[in-house]
Amino acid sequence: MNTGKWSSILATLVGILCLICSSFSEPAPYHTFAKDATAAPPLVFYDYIIVGGGTSGCALAATLSQGGRVLLLERGGLPYDDPNVMDIKGFGATLANTSPSSPSQLFISTDGVINHRARVLGGGTALNAGFYSRASTDYVSRMGWDQRAVNESYEWVENKVVFEPEVGAWQSAVRSGLLEAGQFPYNGFTYDHVKGTKVGGTTFDGSGYRHTAADLLEYAHPPNITLYLQAIVEQILFKTEKLPRPRAHGVLFLDPSGNRHLAFLNRGWANEIILSAGALGSPQLLMLSGIGPTGHLRTHGIKVLLDQPMVGQGMADNPMNAIVVPSRRPVETSLIQIVGITQFGSYVESASGPVAFNWVHGLNQQYHKPLS
Ligand SMILES: Cc1cc2nc3c(=O)[nH]c(=O)nc-3n(C[C@H](O)[C@H](O)[C@H](O)COP(=O)(O)OP(=O)(O)OC[C@H]3O[C@@H](n4cnc5c(N)ncnc54)[C@H](O)[C@@H]3O)c2cc1C
């Protein structure tokens, strides 16, 4: 192998992967409070109603259940039921699954970028590449957050779902490539967001088993929480009478049998409906509920409760340039472990595995086919 050539390729490599499934599944540790939405009564009351059991929704539900009665509504099912979700080798297969019940909902933005949104408990953590990093201290102070509280939250998450990766041959070569290309200093294994080259955290354990935000529900206080799965929230319900602005007080959700259910907040000044349905799902639900740009809502026949011109606007994502390097020899399966955090603010990451091409090829085919 020409080492110099490989080093220069690796220094600019952002790889992507995929793979074949193995089969195992684990029972949900919180089976006492997770139910199918068909089991929901027609009308329920809670102190907190959380819409979307994803990365942020599961963490919030677990925390809030320590002091109040929580209803968590998730449109997808359990991640543990899907062997592709739970095994690192199923990463690509999950993303390439475009069936209506897939935990990954493929979409293409209006400017043509292919992406995926989660439809499963645990949200994006059940689909993503598992790379874990703390935010930079600069970011925390710019947001005005309390650094001590943020550090406690990091540990709360890290103790449950984050691991130090076992760095194999491929990722070691990536690390050497980054350092040969001058991506200094080498910071070793750290969760901190620091410039240079580092080994970051991963939500895959040493056997390649995925840990997701759904695992954070193990922290919940079971008597205080109900989780309905396959519960599609269709609308947030607002009180408007004698109020200067609409106030959310309930939600309408649909179960897989097609029955609708209502959930309302108990009386209490601190009670809340929390929208954690993702970067696309949250504004979509607001607009379906009458909060958004008046003109756009009227076009879709939605009664306007509050003109909010910015809802659903300004969506942006980090651009990614992926380079796929074919290999004649089998390459180990790895997702993101080593990262180069550059001075100019971009990140160089790599992943490796045997069937990357199949996934990329599958996505290309989807791209040229209308999506349902
Ligand atoms: C392919 C891919 C790879 C990624 N890799 C990484 C990575 O390695 N590291 C990293 O830090 N980040 C990564 N990310 C990004 C990360 O996963 C997301 O930023 C994060 O999961 C977003 O969390 P969230 O809570 O905002 O939304 P989500 O986790 O998406 O949760 C939203 C939840 O709301 C549910 N929902 C939506 N609408 C409704 C409704 N109407 N009713 C009921 N439920 C609803 C959804 O089913 C979902 O479970 C990746 C993302 C993708 C797509």
PDB file of N, CA, C and O and ligand atoms in Angstrom, residues 51-57 73-76 91 95 115-125 127-133 231-234 276-279 281-282 284-285 336, ligand 1:
ATOM      1  N   VAL A  51     -44.128  15.902  23.681  1.00  0.00           N
ATOM      2  CA  VAL A  51     -44.421  15.423  22.329  1.00  0.00           C
ATOM      3  C   VAL A  51     -43.106  15.068  21.649  1.00  0.00           C
ATOM      4  O   VAL A  51     -42.282  15.941  21.366  1.00  0.00           O
ATOM      5  N   GLY A  52     -42.884  13.774  21.409  1.00  0.00           N
ATOM      6  CA  GLY A  52     -41.660  13.317  20.765  1.00  0.00           C
ATOM      7  C   GLY A  52     -40.707  12.691  21.767  1.00  0.00           C
ATOM      8  O   GLY A  52     -40.127  13.382  22.589  1.00  0.00           O
ATOM      9  N   GLY A  53     -40.566  11.364  21.685  1.00  0.00           N
ATOM     10  CA  GLY A  53     -39.659  10.644  22.592  1.00  0.00           C
ATOM     11  C   GLY A  53     -38.323  10.426  21.931  1.00  0.00           C
ATOM     12  O   GLY A  53     -37.868   9.298  21.743  1.00  0.00           O
ATOM     13  N   GLY A  54     -37.685  11.538  21.550  1.00  0.00           N
ATOM     14  CA  GLY A  54     -36.381  11.441  20.897  1.00  0.00           C
ATOM     15  C   GLY A  54     -35.253  11.764  21.853  1.00  0.00           C
ATOM     16  O   GLY A  54     -35.370  11.564  23.076  1.00  0.00           O
ATOM     17  N   THR A  55     -34.186  12.302  21.308  1.00  0.00           N
ATOM     18  CA  THR A  55     -32.984  12.593  22.080  1.00  0.00           C
ATOM     19  C   THR A  55     -33.298  13.512  23.259  1.00  0.00           C
ATOM     20  O   THR A  55     -32.949  13.219  24.398  1.00  0.00           O
ATOM     21  N   SER A  56     -33.977  14.604  22.987  1.00  0.00           N
ATOM     22  CA  SER A  56     -34.278  15.533  24.076  1.00  0.00           C
ATOM     23  C   SER A  56     -35.516  15.096  24.858  1.00  0.00           C
ATOM     24  O   SER A  56     -35.551  15.235  26.086  1.00  0.00           O
ATOM     25  N   GLY A  57     -36.518  14.545  24.189  1.00  0.00           N
ATOM     26  CA  GLY A  57     -37.773  14.186  24.859  1.00  0.00           C
ATOM     27  C   GLY A  57     -37.588  13.123  25.937  1.00  0.00           C
ATOM     28  O   GLY A  57     -38.168  13.220  27.034  1.00  0.00           O
ATOM     29  N   LEU A  73     -45.250  11.087  24.482  1.00  0.00           N
ATOM     30  CA  LEU A  73     -45.907  10.558  23.282  1.00  0.00           C
ATOM     31  C   LEU A  73     -44.899  10.440  22.147  1.00  0.00           C
ATOM     32  O   LEU A  73     -44.285  11.441  21.740  1.00  0.00           O
ATOM     33  N   GLU A  74     -44.711   9.216  21.643  1.00  0.00           N
ATOM     34  CA  GLU A  74     -43.732   8.978  20.580  1.00  0.00           C
ATOM     35  C   GLU A  74     -44.425   8.286  19.413  1.00  0.00           C
ATOM     36  O   GLU A  74     -45.116   7.282  19.605  1.00  0.00           O
ATOM     37  N   ARG A  75     -44.194   8.811  18.208  1.00  0.00           N
ATOM     38  CA  ARG A  75     -44.894   8.247  17.037  1.00  0.00           C
ATOM     39  C   ARG A  75     -44.312   6.902  16.588  1.00  0.00           C
ATOM     40  O   ARG A  75     -44.962   6.139  15.881  1.00  0.00           O
ATOM     41  N   GLY A  76     -43.065   6.595  16.976  1.00  0.00           N
ATOM     42  CA  GLY A  76     -42.442   5.336  16.573  1.00  0.00           C
ATOM     43  C   GLY A  76     -42.572   4.270  17.636  1.00  0.00           C
ATOM     44  O   GLY A  76     -43.282   4.438  18.630  1.00  0.00           O
ATOM     45  N   PHE A  91     -26.229   0.028  10.810  1.00  0.00           N
ATOM     46  CA  PHE A  91     -26.343   1.484  10.626  1.00  0.00           C
ATOM     47  C   PHE A  91     -26.873   1.855   9.238  1.00  0.00           C
ATOM     48  O   PHE A  91     -27.875   2.561   9.101  1.00  0.00           O
ATOM     49  N   LEU A  95     -30.820   3.191   7.741  1.00  0.00           N
ATOM     50  CA  LEU A  95     -31.038   4.420   6.962  1.00  0.00           C
ATOM     51  C   LEU A  95     -31.590   4.106   5.576  1.00  0.00           C
ATOM     52  O   LEU A  95     -32.334   4.905   5.000  1.00  0.00           O
ATOM     53  N   ASN A 115     -31.704  13.377   3.502  1.00  0.00           N
ATOM     54  CA  ASN A 115     -31.471  13.283   4.944  1.00  0.00           C
ATOM     55  C   ASN A 115     -32.501  12.336   5.563  1.00  0.00           C
ATOM     56  O   ASN A 115     -33.362  11.804   4.860  1.00  0.00           O
ATOM     57  N   HIS A 116     -32.403  12.131   6.850  1.00  0.00           N
ATOM     58  CA  HIS A 116     -33.271  11.178   7.539  1.00  0.00           C
ATOM     59  C   HIS A 116     -33.772  11.818   8.823  1.00  0.00           C
ATOM     60  O   HIS A 116     -33.033  12.533   9.489  1.00  0.00           O
ATOM     61  N   ARG A 117     -35.020  11.544   9.174  1.00  0.00           N
ATOM     62  CA  ARG A 117     -35.495  11.945  10.496  1.00  0.00           C
ATOM     63  C   ARG A 117     -36.021  10.706  11.213  1.00  0.00           C
ATOM     64  O   ARG A 117     -36.540   9.779  10.585  1.00  0.00           O
ATOM     65  N   ALA A 118     -35.838  10.725  12.532  1.00  0.00           N
ATOM     66  CA  ALA A 118     -36.141   9.520  13.301  1.00  0.00           C
ATOM     67  C   ALA A 118     -37.640   9.317  13.474  1.00  0.00           C
ATOM     68  O   ALA A 118     -38.409  10.275  13.524  1.00  0.00           O
ATOM     69  N   ARG A 119     -38.028   8.038  13.556  1.00  0.00           N
ATOM     70  CA  ARG A 119     -39.424   7.667  13.853  1.00  0.00           C
ATOM     71  C   ARG A 119     -39.358   6.451  14.792  1.00  0.00           C
ATOM     72  O   ARG A 119     -39.746   5.356  14.455  1.00  0.00           O
ATOM     73  N   VAL A 120     -38.776   6.687  15.958  1.00  0.00           N
ATOM     74  CA  VAL A 120     -38.531   5.592  16.891  1.00  0.00           C
ATOM     75  C   VAL A 120     -38.212   6.205  18.250  1.00  0.00           C
ATOM     76  O   VAL A 120     -37.684   7.326  18.319  1.00  0.00           O
ATOM     77  N   LEU A 121     -38.549   5.475  19.327  1.00  0.00           N
ATOM     78  CA  LEU A 121     -38.183   5.958  20.657  1.00  0.00           C
ATOM     79  C   LEU A 121     -36.645   6.073  20.739  1.00  0.00           C
ATOM     80  O   LEU A 121     -35.930   5.164  20.312  1.00  0.00           O
ATOM     81  N   GLY A 122     -36.184   7.178  21.277  1.00  0.00           N
ATOM     82  CA  GLY A 122     -34.731   7.433  21.272  1.00  0.00           C
ATOM     83  C   GLY A 122     -34.370   8.417  20.166  1.00  0.00           C
ATOM     84  O   GLY A 122     -33.282   8.999  20.170  1.00  0.00           O
ATOM     85  N   GLY A 123     -35.273   8.569  19.190  1.00  0.00           N
ATOM     86  CA  GLY A 123     -35.084   9.561  18.135  1.00  0.00           C
ATOM     87  C   GLY A 123     -33.773   9.378  17.384  1.00  0.00           C
ATOM     88  O   GLY A 123     -33.364   8.247  17.081  1.00  0.00           O
ATOM     89  N   GLY A 124     -33.115  10.489  17.109  1.00  0.00           N
ATOM     90  CA  GLY A 124     -31.882  10.467  16.313  1.00  0.00           C
ATOM     91  C   GLY A 124     -30.806   9.571  16.905  1.00  0.00           C
ATOM     92  O   GLY A 124     -29.987   9.016  16.160  1.00  0.00           O
ATOM     93  N   THR A 125     -30.802   9.365  18.220  1.00  0.00           N
ATOM     94  CA  THR A 125     -29.758   8.504  18.797  1.00  0.00           C
ATOM     95  C   THR A 125     -29.940   7.041  18.399  1.00  0.00           C
ATOM     96  O   THR A 125     -29.039   6.232  18.596  1.00  0.00           O
ATOM     97  N   LEU A 127     -30.595   6.242  15.280  1.00  0.00           N
ATOM     98  CA  LEU A 127     -30.206   6.174  13.863  1.00  0.00           C
ATOM     99  C   LEU A 127     -28.797   6.667  13.621  1.00  0.00           C
ATOM    100  O   LEU A 127     -28.196   6.362  12.607  1.00  0.00           O
ATOM    101  N   ASN A 128     -28.303   7.481  14.514  1.00  0.00           N
ATOM    102  CA  ASN A 128     -27.124   8.268  14.135  1.00  0.00           C
ATOM    103  C   ASN A 128     -25.825   7.487  14.273  1.00  0.00           C
ATOM    104  O   ASN A 128     -25.814   6.305  14.591  1.00  0.00           O
ATOM    105  N   ALA A 129     -24.731   8.194  13.987  1.00  0.00           N
ATOM    106  CA  ALA A 129     -23.422   7.530  13.952  1.00  0.00           C
ATOM    107  C   ALA A 129     -22.823   7.387  15.346  1.00  0.00           C
ATOM    108  O   ALA A 129     -21.694   6.907  15.491  1.00  0.00           O
ATOM    109  N   GLY A 130     -23.550   7.809  16.361  1.00  0.00           N
ATOM    110  CA  GLY A 130     -23.162   7.529  17.737  1.00  0.00           C
ATOM    111  C   GLY A 130     -22.014   8.358  18.274  1.00  0.00           C
ATOM    112  O   GLY A 130     -21.559   8.128  19.397  1.00  0.00           O
ATOM    113  N   PHE A 131     -21.552   9.333  17.512  1.00  0.00           N
ATOM    114  CA  PHE A 131     -20.426  10.135  18.001  1.00  0.00           C
ATOM    115  C   PHE A 131     -20.915  11.075  19.098  1.00  0.00           C
ATOM    116  O   PHE A 131     -21.939  11.747  18.940  1.00  0.00           O
ATOM    117  N   TYR A 132     -20.199  11.092  20.213  1.00  0.00           N
ATOM    118  CA  TYR A 132     -20.605  11.926  21.352  1.00  0.00           C
ATOM    119  C   TYR A 132     -19.505  12.915  21.693  1.00  0.00           C
ATOM    120  O   TYR A 132     -18.329  12.553  21.794  1.00  0.00           O
ATOM    121  N   SER A 133     -19.907  14.166  21.879  1.00  0.00           N
ATOM    122  CA  SER A 133     -18.957  15.200  22.276  1.00  0.00           C
ATOM    123  C   SER A 133     -19.681  16.181  23.182  1.00  0.00           C
ATOM    124  O   SER A 133     -20.887  16.392  23.030  1.00  0.00           O
ATOM    125  N   ALA A 231     -47.828   6.734  18.920  1.00  0.00           N
ATOM    126  CA  ALA A 231     -48.810   7.793  19.212  1.00  0.00           C
ATOM    127  C   ALA A 231     -48.431   9.023  18.388  1.00  0.00           C
ATOM    128  O   ALA A 231     -47.448   9.699  18.695  1.00  0.00           O
ATOM    129  N   ILE A 232     -49.183   9.264  17.316  1.00  0.00           N
ATOM    130  CA  ILE A 232     -48.856  10.403  16.441  1.00  0.00           C
ATOM    131  C   ILE A 232     -49.624  11.632  16.926  1.00  0.00           C
ATOM    132  O   ILE A 232     -50.866  11.648  16.873  1.00  0.00           O
ATOM    133  N   VAL A 233     -48.905  12.618  17.411  1.00  0.00           N
ATOM    134  CA  VAL A 233     -49.583  13.842  17.843  1.00  0.00           C
ATOM    135  C   VAL A 233     -49.945  14.636  16.590  1.00  0.00           C
ATOM    136  O   VAL A 233     -49.096  14.942  15.754  1.00  0.00           O
ATOM    137  N   GLU A 234     -51.228  14.943  16.470  1.00  0.00           N
ATOM    138  CA  GLU A 234     -51.704  15.644  15.271  1.00  0.00           C
ATOM    139  C   GLU A 234     -51.856  17.140  15.503  1.00  0.00           C
ATOM    140  O   GLU A 234     -51.775  17.926  14.570  1.00  0.00           O
ATOM    141  N   SER A 276     -40.880  18.422  21.596  1.00  0.00           N
ATOM    142  CA  SER A 276     -39.522  17.933  21.299  1.00  0.00           C
ATOM    143  C   SER A 276     -39.609  16.927  20.159  1.00  0.00           C
ATOM    144  O   SER A 276     -39.105  15.816  20.244  1.00  0.00           O
ATOM    145  N   ALA A 277     -40.287  17.357  19.092  1.00  0.00           N
ATOM    146  CA  ALA A 277     -40.542  16.462  17.957  1.00  0.00           C
ATOM    147  C   ALA A 277     -39.488  16.601  16.859  1.00  0.00           C
ATOM    148  O   ALA A 277     -39.682  16.122  15.745  1.00  0.00           O
ATOM    149  N   GLY A 278     -38.368  17.236  17.185  1.00  0.00           N
ATOM    150  CA  GLY A 278     -37.276  17.347  16.211  1.00  0.00           C
ATOM    151  C   GLY A 278     -37.329  18.661  15.441  1.00  0.00           C
ATOM    152  O   GLY A 278     -38.322  19.405  15.496  1.00  0.00           O
ATOM    153  N   ALA A 279     -36.248  18.928  14.719  1.00  0.00           N
ATOM    154  CA  ALA A 279     -36.106  20.208  14.011  1.00  0.00           C
ATOM    155  C   ALA A 279     -37.159  20.395  12.925  1.00  0.00           C
ATOM    156  O   ALA A 279     -37.508  21.518  12.563  1.00  0.00           O
ATOM    157  N   GLY A 281     -40.192  18.204  12.923  1.00  0.00           N
ATOM    158  CA  GLY A 281     -41.485  17.853  13.511  1.00  0.00           C
ATOM    159  C   GLY A 281     -42.069  18.947  14.392  1.00  0.00           C
ATOM    160  O   GLY A 281     -43.282  19.164  14.388  1.00  0.00           O
ATOM    161  N   SER A 282     -41.219  19.652  15.150  1.00  0.00           N
ATOM    162  CA  SER A 282     -41.750  20.664  16.073  1.00  0.00           C
ATOM    163  C   SER A 282     -42.398  21.837  15.337  1.00  0.00           C
ATOM    164  O   SER A 282     -43.555  22.173  15.610  1.00  0.00           O
ATOM    165  N   GLN A 284     -43.491  21.845  12.337  1.00  0.00           N
ATOM    166  CA  GLN A 284     -44.629  21.299  11.571  1.00  0.00           C
ATOM    167  C   GLN A 284     -45.874  21.226  12.467  1.00  0.00           C
ATOM    168  O   GLN A 284     -46.968  21.634  12.072  1.00  0.00           O
ATOM    169  N   LEU A 285     -45.683  20.731  13.699  1.00  0.00           N
ATOM    170  CA  LEU A 285     -46.825  20.608  14.617  1.00  0.00           C
ATOM    171  C   LEU A 285     -47.370  21.972  15.034  1.00  0.00           C
ATOM    172  O   LEU A 285     -48.583  22.146  15.171  1.00  0.00           O
ATOM    173  N   ILE A 336     -18.064   6.880  13.677  1.00  0.00           N
ATOM    174  CA  ILE A 336     -17.171   8.004  14.001  1.00  0.00           C
ATOM    175  C   ILE A 336     -16.490   7.799  15.363  1.00  0.00           C
ATOM    176  O   ILE A 336     -17.162   7.656  16.379  1.00  0.00           O
TER     177      ILE A 336
HETATM  178  C1  LIG B   1     -27.813   9.913   9.876  1.00  0.00           C
HETATM  179  C2  LIG B   1     -27.564  10.807  11.064  1.00  0.00           C
HETATM  180  C3  LIG B   1     -26.354  10.715  11.731  1.00  0.00           C
HETATM  181  C4  LIG B   1     -26.112  11.555  12.838  1.00  0.00           C
HETATM  182  N1  LIG B   1     -24.940  11.380  13.534  1.00  0.00           N
HETATM  183  C5  LIG B   1     -24.767  12.069  14.705  1.00  0.00           C
HETATM  184  C6  LIG B   1     -23.655  11.778  15.550  1.00  0.00           C
HETATM  185  O1  LIG B   1     -22.843  10.888  15.277  1.00  0.00           O
HETATM  186  N2  LIG B   1     -23.517  12.509  16.701  1.00  0.00           N
HETATM  187  C7  LIG B   1     -24.445  13.489  17.045  1.00  0.00           C
HETATM  188  O2  LIG B   1     -24.269  14.129  18.111  1.00  0.00           O
HETATM  189  N3  LIG B   1     -25.514  13.767  16.270  1.00  0.00           N
HETATM  190  C8  LIG B   1     -25.706  13.056  15.135  1.00  0.00           C
HETATM  191  N4  LIG B   1     -26.838  13.284  14.383  1.00  0.00           N
HETATM  192  C9  LIG B   1     -27.786  14.339  14.818  1.00  0.00           C
HETATM  193  C10 LIG B   1     -28.602  13.944  16.075  1.00  0.00           C
HETATM  194  O3  LIG B   1     -29.028  12.604  16.011  1.00  0.00           O
HETATM  195  C11 LIG B   1     -29.808  14.912  16.191  1.00  0.00           C
HETATM  196  O4  LIG B   1     -29.327  16.228  16.222  1.00  0.00           O
HETATM  197  C12 LIG B   1     -30.630  14.675  17.458  1.00  0.00           C
HETATM  198  O5  LIG B   1     -31.021  13.334  17.553  1.00  0.00           O
HETATM  199  C13 LIG B   1     -31.858  15.604  17.458  1.00  0.00           C
HETATM  200  O6  LIG B   1     -32.569  15.407  18.674  1.00  0.00           O
HETATM  201  P1  LIG B   1     -34.052  15.964  18.867  1.00  0.00           P
HETATM  202  O7  LIG B   1     -34.472  15.570  20.247  1.00  0.00           O
HETATM  203  O8  LIG B   1     -34.103  17.380  18.479  1.00  0.00           O
HETATM  204  O9  LIG B   1     -34.940  15.194  17.786  1.00  0.00           O
HETATM  205  P2  LIG B   1     -35.105  13.629  17.543  1.00  0.00           P
HETATM  206  O10 LIG B   1     -34.095  12.842  18.280  1.00  0.00           O
HETATM  207  O11 LIG B   1     -35.241  13.427  16.074  1.00  0.00           O
HETATM  208  O12 LIG B   1     -36.514  13.331  18.250  1.00  0.00           O
HETATM  209  C14 LIG B   1     -37.745  13.732  17.726  1.00  0.00           C
HETATM  210  C15 LIG B   1     -38.741  12.610  18.067  1.00  0.00           C
HETATM  211  O13 LIG B   1     -40.045  13.139  17.891  1.00  0.00           O
HETATM  212  C16 LIG B   1     -40.848  12.120  17.303  1.00  0.00           C
HETATM  213  N5  LIG B   1     -41.966  12.804  16.638  1.00  0.00           N
HETATM  214  C17 LIG B   1     -41.905  13.651  15.573  1.00  0.00           C
HETATM  215  N6  LIG B   1     -43.123  14.080  15.247  1.00  0.00           N
HETATM  216  C18 LIG B   1     -43.982  13.505  16.138  1.00  0.00           C
HETATM  217  C19 LIG B   1     -45.388  13.550  16.315  1.00  0.00           C
HETATM  218  N7  LIG B   1     -46.177  14.290  15.500  1.00  0.00           N
HETATM  219  N8  LIG B   1     -45.961  12.823  17.310  1.00  0.00           N
HETATM  220  C20 LIG B   1     -45.179  12.059  18.146  1.00  0.00           C
HETATM  221  N9  LIG B   1     -43.841  11.972  18.015  1.00  0.00           N
HETATM  222  C21 LIG B   1     -43.248  12.685  17.023  1.00  0.00           C
HETATM  223  C22 LIG B   1     -39.922  11.391  16.356  1.00  0.00           C
HETATM  224  O14 LIG B   1     -40.387  10.086  16.039  1.00  0.00           O
HETATM  225  C23 LIG B   1     -38.616  11.390  17.160  1.00  0.00           C
HETATM  226  O15 LIG B   1     -38.469  10.234  17.946  1.00  0.00           O
HETATM  227  C24 LIG B   1     -27.098  12.500  13.257  1.00  0.00           C
HETATM  228  C25 LIG B   1     -28.310  12.583  12.574  1.00  0.00           C
HETATM  229  C26 LIG B   1     -28.552  11.746  11.495  1.00  0.00           C
HETATM  230  C27 LIG B   1     -29.885  11.842  10.787  1.00  0.00           C
END
